[in-house]
Coordinates of C-alpha atoms in Angstrom, one line a residue:
Chain A
M1 CA 0.0 0.0 0.0
N2 CA 1.5 3.3 -1.1
P3 CA 0.6 6.0 1.4
T4 CA 0.7 8.9 -1.2
I5 CA -1.7 7.1 -3.5
E6 CA -4.0 6.2 -0.6
L7 CA -4.0 9.7 0.7
L8 CA -4.9 11.1 -2.7
Y9 CA -7.7 8.6 -3.0
L10 CA -9.0 9.6 0.5
I11 CA -9.0 13.3 -0.5
G12 CA -10.8 12.4 -3.7
S13 CA -13.5 10.4 -1.9
V14 CA -14.1 13.2 0.6
L15 CA -14.4 15.7 -2.2
F16 CA -17.0 13.5 -4.0
V17 CA -19.2 13.5 -0.9
M18 CA -18.8 17.2 -0.4
G19 CA -19.6 17.8 -4.1
L20 CA -22.8 15.7 -3.9
R21 CA -23.8 17.7 -0.8
G22 CA -23.5 20.8 -2.8
L23 CA -26.2 19.5 -5.1
G24 CA -28.7 19.9 -2.3
H25 CA -29.4 23.5 -3.5
P26 CA -29.2 25.2 -6.9
E27 CA -27.1 28.0 -5.3
S28 CA -24.4 25.7 -4.1
A29 CA -24.6 23.1 -6.9
R30 CA -22.0 24.5 -9.3
R31 CA -19.5 24.8 -6.4
G32 CA -20.2 21.1 -5.6
V33 CA -19.4 20.2 -9.2
I34 CA -16.0 22.0 -9.0
L35 CA -15.2 20.2 -5.7
S36 CA -15.9 16.8 -7.3
E37 CA -13.8 17.8 -10.3
F38 CA -10.9 18.3 -8.0
G39 CA -11.8 15.0 -6.3
M40 CA -11.6 13.2 -9.7
A41 CA -8.3 15.0 -10.4
F42 CA -6.8 13.7 -7.1
A43 CA -8.0 10.2 -7.7
V44 CA -6.6 10.2 -11.2
A45 CA -3.3 11.7 -10.0
G46 CA -3.0 9.0 -7.4
T47 CA -3.6 6.3 -10.0
L48 CA -1.0 7.7 -12.3
L49 CA 1.6 7.0 -9.5
H50 CA 0.7 3.3 -9.6
P51 CA 3.9 1.2 -9.8
H52 CA 2.5 -1.1 -12.5
I53 CA 2.3 1.6 -15.0
V54 CA 5.3 1.4 -17.4
T55 CA 4.1 3.7 -20.2
Y56 CA 1.8 6.6 -20.3
K57 CA 1.4 6.5 -24.1
W58 CA -1.9 4.7 -24.4
I59 CA -3.3 6.4 -21.3
A60 CA -2.6 9.8 -22.8
I61 CA -3.9 9.0 -26.3
A62 CA -7.2 7.5 -24.9
A63 CA -7.6 10.4 -22.4
V64 CA -7.1 13.0 -25.2
I65 CA -9.6 11.3 -27.5
G66 CA -12.0 10.7 -24.7
S67 CA -11.8 14.3 -23.5
G68 CA -12.4 15.5 -27.1
I69 CA -15.5 13.4 -27.4
G70 CA -16.7 14.3 -23.9
I71 CA -16.3 18.0 -24.6
A72 CA -18.0 17.8 -28.0
M73 CA -20.8 15.7 -26.6
S74 CA -21.5 18.0 -23.7
A75 CA -21.2 21.2 -25.8
L76 CA -23.3 20.2 -28.8
I77 CA -26.1 18.1 -27.4
P78 CA -29.4 20.0 -27.1
M79 CA -31.1 19.8 -23.7
T80 CA -34.0 17.9 -25.3
K81 CA -31.6 15.1 -26.0
M82 CA -30.5 14.8 -22.4
P83 CA -32.2 11.5 -21.7
E84 CA -30.4 9.9 -24.6
R85 CA -27.1 11.4 -23.5
I86 CA -27.5 10.1 -19.9
A87 CA -28.4 6.6 -21.2
L88 CA -25.4 6.6 -23.4
S89 CA -23.0 7.6 -20.7
H90 CA -24.4 4.8 -18.5
A91 CA -23.4 2.5 -21.3
F92 CA -19.8 3.9 -21.3
G93 CA -19.6 3.5 -17.5
G94 CA -20.8 -0.1 -17.7
L95 CA -18.4 -0.9 -20.5
A96 CA -15.4 0.5 -18.7
A97 CA -16.2 -1.5 -15.6
A98 CA -16.8 -4.7 -17.6
L99 CA -13.6 -4.3 -19.5
V100 CA -11.5 -3.8 -16.4
G101 CA -13.0 -7.0 -15.0
V102 CA -12.3 -9.0 -18.1
V103 CA -8.7 -7.9 -18.1
E104 CA -8.3 -8.7 -14.4
F105 CA -9.6 -12.2 -15.0
Y106 CA -7.6 -12.7 -18.2
N107 CA -4.4 -11.9 -16.4
H108 CA -4.9 -13.3 -13.0
G109 CA -7.6 -15.9 -13.5
H110 CA -5.7 -18.8 -12.1
H111 CA -4.4 -17.0 -9.0
L112 CA -7.6 -15.3 -7.9
D113 CA -9.0 -16.1 -4.5
H114 CA -12.7 -16.7 -4.2
I115 CA -13.5 -13.1 -3.1
K116 CA -11.7 -11.4 -5.9
A117 CA -13.2 -13.9 -8.4
G118 CA -16.6 -13.2 -7.0
A119 CA -16.1 -9.4 -7.2
I120 CA -14.8 -9.6 -10.8
S121 CA -17.8 -11.8 -11.8
F122 CA -20.2 -9.3 -10.2
E123 CA -18.4 -6.4 -11.9
V124 CA -18.6 -8.1 -15.4
L125 CA -22.2 -9.1 -14.9
F126 CA -23.4 -5.7 -13.8
G127 CA -21.1 -3.8 -16.1
G128 CA -22.1 -5.9 -19.1
L129 CA -25.8 -5.7 -18.6
T130 CA -25.6 -2.0 -17.9
F131 CA -23.7 -1.6 -21.2
T132 CA -26.2 -3.3 -23.4
G133 CA -29.2 -2.3 -21.3
S134 CA -28.3 1.3 -21.6
L135 CA -27.7 1.0 -25.3
I136 CA -31.2 -0.4 -25.7
A137 CA -32.6 2.4 -23.5
F138 CA -30.7 4.9 -25.7
G139 CA -32.1 3.2 -28.9
K140 CA -35.6 3.4 -27.5
L141 CA -35.3 7.1 -26.6
Q142 CA -33.7 7.9 -29.9
G143 CA -36.3 5.9 -31.8
I144 CA -33.9 3.4 -33.3
V145 CA -35.5 0.6 -31.2
P146 CA -39.3 0.7 -31.1
G147 CA -40.2 2.6 -27.9
R148 CA -43.4 0.6 -27.1
N149 CA -43.1 -2.2 -24.7
I150 CA -42.1 -5.2 -26.7
T151 CA -43.6 -8.4 -25.3
Y152 CA -43.6 -12.0 -26.3
K153 CA -44.8 -15.2 -24.8
F154 CA -43.0 -16.6 -21.7
Q155 CA -41.0 -13.4 -21.6
N156 CA -40.7 -13.1 -17.8
Q157 CA -40.1 -16.9 -17.5
S158 CA -37.3 -16.9 -20.1
N159 CA -35.7 -13.8 -18.5
I160 CA -35.8 -15.5 -15.1
V161 CA -34.1 -18.5 -16.6
V162 CA -31.4 -16.4 -18.2
F163 CA -30.9 -14.5 -14.9
L164 CA -30.6 -17.7 -12.8
L165 CA -28.2 -19.1 -15.4
T166 CA -26.0 -16.0 -15.0
V167 CA -26.1 -16.2 -11.2
A168 CA -25.2 -19.9 -11.4
M169 CA -22.2 -19.1 -13.6
M170 CA -21.2 -16.3 -11.3
V171 CA -21.3 -18.7 -8.3
T172 CA -19.3 -21.3 -10.3
V173 CA -16.5 -18.8 -11.1
T174 CA -16.4 -17.6 -7.5
M175 CA -16.1 -21.2 -6.3
D176 CA -13.5 -22.2 -8.9
P177 CA -11.8 -19.2 -10.5
S178 CA -10.0 -21.4 -13.0
Q179 CA -13.3 -21.9 -14.9
S180 CA -12.5 -19.4 -17.6
V181 CA -14.9 -20.8 -20.2
V182 CA -17.8 -20.3 -17.7
F183 CA -16.5 -16.8 -17.0
Y184 CA -16.6 -15.7 -20.7
C185 CA -19.9 -17.4 -21.2
M186 CA -21.2 -15.3 -18.3
M187 CA -19.9 -12.2 -19.9
F188 CA -21.9 -12.9 -23.1
V189 CA -25.0 -13.8 -21.2
A190 CA -24.7 -10.6 -19.2
F191 CA -24.7 -8.6 -22.4
L192 CA -27.8 -10.6 -23.5
L193 CA -29.5 -10.0 -20.2
G194 CA -29.2 -6.3 -20.6
V195 CA -31.0 -6.4 -23.9
L196 CA -33.7 -8.8 -22.6
L197 CA -34.4 -6.7 -19.4
V198 CA -34.8 -3.4 -21.1
I199 CA -36.5 -4.3 -24.4
P200 CA -39.9 -5.1 -22.9
I201 CA -40.1 -1.7 -21.1
G202 CA -42.0 1.1 -22.7
G203 CA -40.9 4.7 -23.3
A204 CA -42.8 6.3 -20.4
D205 CA -41.2 3.9 -17.9
M206 CA -37.7 5.0 -19.1
P207 CA -37.2 7.3 -16.0
V208 CA -37.2 4.3 -13.8
V209 CA -35.0 2.3 -16.2
V210 CA -32.5 5.1 -16.6
A211 CA -32.3 5.6 -12.8
L212 CA -31.9 1.9 -12.3
L213 CA -29.1 1.6 -14.8
N214 CA -27.4 4.5 -13.1
S215 CA -27.5 2.4 -9.9
Y216 CA -26.1 -0.7 -11.7
A217 CA -23.2 1.3 -13.2
G218 CA -22.3 2.4 -9.7
L219 CA -22.5 -1.2 -8.3
A220 CA -20.2 -2.3 -11.1
A221 CA -17.7 0.3 -10.2
S222 CA -17.9 -0.7 -6.5
A223 CA -17.3 -4.3 -7.4
T224 CA -14.2 -3.1 -9.4
G225 CA -13.1 -1.6 -6.1
F226 CA -13.5 -4.9 -4.3
A227 CA -11.6 -6.7 -7.0
L228 CA -8.7 -4.2 -7.0
G229 CA -8.8 -3.5 -3.3
N230 CA -9.3 0.2 -4.1
N231 CA -11.4 2.3 -1.7
V232 CA -12.1 5.3 -3.9
L233 CA -13.7 3.0 -6.4
I234 CA -15.8 1.4 -3.7
I235 CA -16.9 4.8 -2.3
A236 CA -17.6 6.5 -5.6
G237 CA -19.5 3.4 -6.8
A238 CA -21.6 3.3 -3.7
L239 CA -22.5 6.9 -4.0
D240 CA -23.5 6.3 -7.6
G241 CA -25.4 3.2 -6.7
A242 CA -27.3 5.0 -3.8
S243 CA -28.2 7.9 -6.2
G244 CA -29.6 5.6 -8.8
F245 CA -31.5 3.7 -6.2
I246 CA -33.1 6.8 -4.6
L247 CA -34.1 8.1 -8.0
S248 CA -35.7 4.8 -9.1
V249 CA -37.6 4.7 -5.8
V250 CA -38.8 8.2 -6.3
M251 CA -39.9 7.4 -9.9
S252 CA -41.7 4.2 -9.0
R253 CA -43.5 5.9 -6.2
A254 CA -44.6 8.7 -8.5
M255 CA -46.2 6.0 -10.7
N256 CA -47.6 4.2 -7.7
R257 CA -45.9 1.0 -8.9
S258 CA -43.4 -1.3 -7.5
F259 CA -40.0 -1.9 -9.0
A260 CA -41.0 -5.4 -9.9
N261 CA -44.1 -4.1 -11.7
V262 CA -42.1 -1.6 -13.8
L263 CA -39.5 -4.2 -14.7
F264 CA -41.7 -7.2 -15.3
G265 CA -45.3 -5.9 -15.8
A266 CA -46.3 -5.0 -19.3
F267 CA -48.2 -1.8 -18.6
G268 CA -50.0 -1.2 -21.9
S269 CA -51.9 -4.5 -21.9
A270 CA -53.8 -3.5 -18.7
G271 CA -55.3 -0.5 -20.5
D272 CA -57.4 -2.8 -22.7
S273 CA -59.8 -3.6 -19.9
P274 CA -63.2 -2.3 -20.8
A275 CA -63.8 -0.7 -17.4
A276 CA -61.1 1.8 -17.9
V277 CA -62.6 3.0 -21.2
A278 CA -66.3 2.9 -20.2
D279 CA -66.2 6.0 -18.1
S280 CA -65.9 8.6 -20.8
E281 CA -68.2 6.9 -23.3
G282 CA -70.8 9.1 -24.7
K283 CA -69.0 12.3 -23.6
E284 CA -67.7 14.7 -26.1
V285 CA -64.5 16.6 -26.2
R286 CA -64.9 20.4 -26.5
E287 CA -62.5 21.9 -28.9
A288 CA -61.3 25.5 -28.4
S289 CA -59.7 27.7 -31.0
V290 CA -56.5 29.5 -30.3
G291 CA -58.4 32.7 -29.8
D292 CA -60.7 31.1 -27.2
A293 CA -57.7 29.7 -25.3
A294 CA -56.0 33.2 -25.4
M295 CA -59.2 34.7 -24.1
L296 CA -59.4 32.3 -21.2
L297 CA -55.8 32.9 -20.3
S298 CA -56.1 36.7 -20.6
G299 CA -59.0 36.7 -18.1
A300 CA -57.2 34.7 -15.5
T301 CA -55.4 35.9 -12.4
K302 CA -53.7 32.6 -11.6
V303 CA -52.5 30.1 -14.1
I304 CA -50.7 26.8 -13.5
V305 CA -48.8 25.2 -16.4
V306 CA -48.5 21.4 -16.4
P307 CA -45.9 20.3 -18.9
G308 CA -45.5 16.7 -20.1
Y309 CA -43.4 14.7 -22.5
G310 CA -45.3 16.3 -25.4
M311 CA -43.7 19.6 -24.6
A312 CA -40.3 18.0 -25.0
V313 CA -41.3 16.4 -28.3
A314 CA -42.6 19.6 -29.7
Q315 CA -39.6 21.6 -28.2
A316 CA -42.2 24.0 -26.9
Q317 CA -40.4 25.0 -23.7
H318 CA -39.4 28.4 -25.1
A319 CA -42.9 29.1 -26.3
V320 CA -44.2 28.1 -22.9
R321 CA -41.8 30.6 -21.2
E322 CA -42.8 33.3 -23.6
L323 CA -46.4 32.8 -22.9
G324 CA -45.7 32.8 -19.2
E325 CA -43.8 36.1 -19.4
K326 CA -46.5 37.7 -21.4
L327 CA -49.1 36.6 -18.9
E328 CA -47.0 37.9 -16.0
E329 CA -46.7 41.3 -17.7
N330 CA -50.4 41.4 -17.7
G331 CA -50.5 40.7 -14.0
V332 CA -51.3 37.0 -14.1
Q333 CA -49.6 34.8 -11.6
V334 CA -47.9 31.9 -13.4
S335 CA -46.4 28.8 -11.8
Y336 CA -45.4 25.4 -13.1
C337 CA -46.4 22.0 -11.8
I338 CA -43.8 19.4 -12.4
H339 CA -44.8 15.8 -12.1
P340 CA -41.9 13.6 -11.0
V341 CA -42.3 11.2 -14.0
A342 CA -43.2 13.8 -16.6
G343 CA -40.8 13.2 -19.5
R344 CA -38.3 10.5 -20.1
M345 CA -35.9 10.9 -17.1
P346 CA -36.0 12.2 -13.6
G347 CA -36.1 16.0 -13.6
H348 CA -36.6 16.2 -17.4
M349 CA -39.1 19.1 -17.4
N350 CA -37.1 21.1 -14.9
V351 CA -34.1 21.1 -17.2
L352 CA -36.1 22.0 -20.3
L353 CA -37.8 24.9 -18.6
A354 CA -34.6 26.1 -17.0
E355 CA -33.0 26.1 -20.4
A356 CA -35.9 28.2 -21.7
N357 CA -35.1 30.7 -18.9
V358 CA -38.0 30.0 -16.6
P359 CA -36.8 30.9 -13.1
Y360 CA -36.5 27.9 -10.9
D361 CA -38.6 29.5 -8.1
Q362 CA -41.6 29.2 -10.4
L363 CA -41.1 25.4 -10.8
F364 CA -43.0 23.5 -8.2
E365 CA -43.0 19.8 -7.3
L366 CA -46.4 18.1 -7.6
D367 CA -46.8 17.8 -3.8
E368 CA -46.0 21.5 -3.3
I369 CA -48.5 22.8 -5.7
N370 CA -51.3 20.3 -6.0
D371 CA -53.5 22.0 -3.4
E372 CA -53.2 25.3 -5.4
F373 CA -55.2 24.0 -8.4
Q374 CA -58.5 24.7 -6.8
H375 CA -57.5 28.4 -6.5
A376 CA -56.2 28.6 -10.0
D377 CA -58.4 30.0 -12.8
V378 CA -56.7 28.1 -15.6
A379 CA -54.6 24.9 -15.7
L380 CA -52.7 24.8 -18.9
V381 CA -51.7 21.2 -19.8
V382 CA -48.9 21.1 -22.4
G383 CA -48.4 17.6 -23.8
A384 CA -49.2 15.8 -20.5
N385 CA -51.7 12.9 -20.4
D386 CA -51.5 10.2 -17.8
T387 CA -50.1 12.5 -15.2
V388 CA -53.2 14.6 -15.3
N389 CA -55.8 11.9 -15.5
P390 CA -58.3 12.3 -12.6
A391 CA -59.2 8.6 -13.0
A392 CA -56.1 7.8 -11.0
K393 CA -57.9 9.4 -8.0
H394 CA -61.3 7.8 -8.0
N395 CA -61.6 5.0 -10.6
E396 CA -60.4 1.9 -8.9
S397 CA -60.6 -0.1 -12.1
S398 CA -58.2 2.2 -13.9
P399 CA -54.7 0.8 -14.4
I400 CA -53.2 4.0 -13.1
Y401 CA -55.4 4.1 -10.0
G402 CA -53.5 5.4 -7.0
M403 CA -50.8 7.2 -9.0
P404 CA -50.4 10.8 -7.8
V405 CA -51.7 13.1 -10.5
A406 CA -52.0 16.9 -11.0
N407 CA -55.4 18.2 -9.9
C408 CA -56.1 20.0 -13.2
D409 CA -59.7 19.0 -12.9
L410 CA -60.1 21.2 -9.8
A411 CA -59.0 24.4 -11.6
G412 CA -61.6 26.9 -12.8
A413 CA -60.9 25.9 -16.3
C414 CA -58.5 23.5 -18.0
I415 CA -56.9 24.0 -21.4
V416 CA -55.2 21.0 -22.9
L417 CA -52.8 21.3 -25.7
K418 CA -52.4 18.0 -27.5
R419 CA -51.3 16.8 -30.8
S420 CA -54.3 14.5 -31.3
M421 CA -56.8 12.4 -29.4
N422 CA -54.5 9.4 -29.1
A423 CA -54.4 7.8 -25.7
G424 CA -51.3 8.3 -23.5
F425 CA -48.6 5.8 -22.8
A426 CA -50.9 3.8 -20.5
G427 CA -53.3 3.4 -23.4
I428 CA -56.3 4.6 -21.4
E429 CA -58.9 7.3 -21.9
N430 CA -58.3 10.5 -20.0
E431 CA -61.6 11.7 -18.5
L432 CA -60.0 15.1 -17.9
F433 CA -60.3 15.7 -21.7
T434 CA -64.1 15.1 -21.6
S435 CA -64.7 17.0 -18.4
E436 CA -67.0 20.0 -18.5
N437 CA -64.3 22.4 -17.4
T438 CA -61.9 21.3 -20.1
V439 CA -61.3 22.6 -23.6
M440 CA -58.8 21.1 -25.9
T441 CA -56.7 22.8 -28.6
F442 CA -55.2 20.3 -31.0
G443 CA -52.0 20.7 -32.9
D444 CA -48.2 21.0 -32.4
A445 CA -47.8 22.5 -28.9
K446 CA -45.1 25.0 -30.1
V447 CA -47.2 26.4 -33.0
T448 CA -50.3 26.5 -30.9
L449 CA -48.6 28.4 -28.0
E450 CA -47.1 30.9 -30.5
S451 CA -50.5 31.6 -31.9
I452 CA -52.0 31.9 -28.4
I453 CA -49.3 34.5 -27.6
E454 CA -50.3 36.5 -30.7
N455 CA -53.9 36.4 -29.7
L456 CA -53.4 37.5 -26.1
I457 CA -55.2 40.8 -25.4
Chain B
M1 CA -13.7 -14.2 4.6
T2 CA -10.6 -12.1 4.8
P3 CA -10.1 -8.9 6.8
E4 CA -9.7 -7.1 3.4
L5 CA -13.2 -8.1 2.4
F6 CA -14.6 -7.0 5.7
F7 CA -12.8 -3.7 5.4
G8 CA -14.2 -3.2 1.9
L9 CA -17.7 -4.1 3.1
Y10 CA -17.5 -1.5 5.9
V11 CA -16.4 1.1 3.4
F12 CA -19.1 0.1 0.9
I13 CA -22.0 0.0 3.3
L14 CA -21.0 3.2 5.1
A15 CA -20.5 5.1 1.8
G16 CA -23.9 3.8 0.7
F17 CA -25.5 5.3 3.8
V18 CA -23.7 8.6 3.4
G19 CA -24.8 8.6 -0.3
Y20 CA -28.4 7.9 0.7
G21 CA -28.4 10.7 3.2
V22 CA -26.7 13.2 1.0
I23 CA -28.6 12.4 -2.2
G24 CA -31.9 12.3 -0.4
N25 CA -31.4 16.0 0.1
V26 CA -31.1 16.8 -3.6
P27 CA -34.4 18.4 -4.7
P28 CA -36.3 16.9 -7.6
L29 CA -35.6 20.2 -9.4
L30 CA -32.0 19.0 -9.8
H31 CA -32.5 15.3 -10.5
T32 CA -31.3 15.5 -14.1
P33 CA -28.1 17.3 -13.2
L34 CA -27.7 14.8 -10.4
M35 CA -27.8 11.9 -12.9
A36 CA -25.2 13.7 -15.1
F37 CA -23.1 14.3 -12.1
T38 CA -23.1 10.7 -10.9
N39 CA -22.3 9.7 -14.4
A40 CA -19.2 11.8 -14.2
I41 CA -18.4 10.2 -10.8
S42 CA -19.0 6.7 -12.2
G43 CA -16.1 7.6 -14.6
I44 CA -14.1 6.6 -11.5
S45 CA -13.6 3.3 -13.4
L46 CA -10.9 5.4 -14.9
V47 CA -8.8 4.6 -11.8
G48 CA -9.0 0.9 -12.7
S49 CA -8.6 1.3 -16.4
I50 CA -5.6 3.6 -16.3
V51 CA -3.4 1.0 -14.7
I52 CA -4.4 -1.6 -17.2
A53 CA -3.8 0.7 -20.2
G54 CA -0.4 1.6 -18.9
A55 CA 0.9 -1.6 -17.5
E56 CA 1.7 -3.4 -20.8
Y57 CA 0.7 -6.8 -19.3
N58 CA -0.1 -8.0 -22.9
N59 CA -1.7 -6.6 -26.1
F60 CA -5.2 -7.9 -25.1
S61 CA -5.1 -6.1 -21.8
T62 CA -3.6 -2.9 -23.3
I63 CA -6.4 -2.7 -26.0
L64 CA -9.2 -3.3 -23.5
G65 CA -7.5 -0.9 -21.1
F66 CA -7.3 1.7 -23.9
I67 CA -11.0 1.4 -24.7
A68 CA -11.9 1.5 -21.0
V69 CA -9.9 4.7 -20.4
L70 CA -11.5 6.2 -23.5
A71 CA -15.1 5.3 -22.3
A72 CA -14.4 6.5 -18.7
T73 CA -12.8 9.7 -19.8
I74 CA -15.8 10.5 -22.0
N75 CA -17.9 10.1 -18.9
V76 CA -15.7 12.1 -16.6
V77 CA -15.1 15.1 -18.9
G78 CA -18.5 15.0 -20.6
G79 CA -20.4 14.4 -17.3
F80 CA -18.8 17.3 -15.4
L81 CA -19.2 19.7 -18.3
I82 CA -22.8 18.9 -19.0
T83 CA -23.7 19.0 -15.3
D84 CA -22.2 22.5 -15.2
R85 CA -23.9 23.5 -18.4
M86 CA -27.3 22.5 -17.0
L87 CA -26.7 24.0 -13.5
K88 CA -25.8 27.3 -15.2
M89 CA -29.3 27.5 -16.6
F90 CA -31.0 27.2 -13.2
R91 CA -31.5 30.8 -12.2
K92 CA -33.8 32.7 -9.9
K93 CA -36.3 35.3 -11.0
P94 CA -34.5 38.6 -11.3
G95 CA -35.3 40.5 -8.1
G96 CA -37.2 37.5 -6.7
N97 CA -36.5 36.6 -3.1
S98 CA -37.5 33.1 -2.3

């Protein structure tokens, strides 16, 4: 144990924790990032002193290319592509961890003790499935892979078989580290497992998947730490794992579903039940022109905007902000209600609205603002669907019953901007759309908002 | 069960609790920057990959190490930069005081 290296690792770990603590408030967050950057610098500096390193050539080349790609990616990617970007970087994290594990096994396979072999297997398993799983998640978000939940017969059963097979192989390698064939088979099955686990999960459940993959990437890094006897890896991996875990719990709770249900339950199929549809039968949607919508908004004193994934698709965040500003100039109080699972990743709507220059003190979490709807004159729903469906509150036969939803139905009036009458992700009718207080304006949210702004009095 | 494993488990579990406590305090407002941020931190795999890429154990290890350093560096550099780019956008209302 080299004391200099260990000391640098210790400083790095402390800085990581302090950096994360900074993220507790928007004011201190950027300082936190800088602290963690120093933490990473210390950890890397310590590693460069490692006695096994004989040449810096490949390290330097890879670091330069990697930095170039990293800088380009972070500078060029539009905020609307953030879920894709996050999914892709989970893939890189998983890949790096898996490769380190493979090399460790390749070089030391025969001399490994049980614990190291177990740690390496775990690392390759989680790293591998994070890699392919994140690539599939990326593909789904990007539209390369169909975003709908893809299901086939005996899906869960076959996944469980594959999973048990992987665990069995992991145990075998741990018990007998000389089983290299089993080890490499396990690696391939881990890659396969990543694909199998994510492919059935639909687009709107992506926030949970992305958070969970975040957690897996962390666990893989921690396992690397166990394999190498390296504490900064264990600590950083544990922090990462905890973060992903917390986010997935928050996301699942916001959908009133268990982990198991998100991962193994095909959501869309439940929506076919006739009971869920029956409620709105015979009721008609009232369509409002852009002028009507503008009139409603002009007459309001308190407006709550409820954005959903549709706002991201239409890239309507700037138009939303512009409308909000115009209304405020006219003395209207404007706030935003952010549902935790609106969009395709945790916090998606916040980032888009912040990008469009909406001050963060106007963005409210669902719990904070949900009692305000009854005092609001207008709830303006921009591309949200399931997160505003009142059926979740009272219709026990609805597949989304129990999920927390925005109380748009309690506002004086509700304007829904929507592309078409298609059902939302859950495939169920939304009774908000047929409620007496609601008017709907169809079309591209961005175009609609822009014409509403022109029509404001 | 070696002392080394126990030591590692202590570190892992306690770090997990610290992470749980600290990250539980991050407001939902910042959940996306949080993910980008932990992405950058997960680039800590760099620590493992650097040794492999520089140790010249054999060609196989060097190539895999090279790819691993590349992937991890993208995460570290890209992750920190994009986190900062996002955080820069979060601003208060001018003159607002909440």
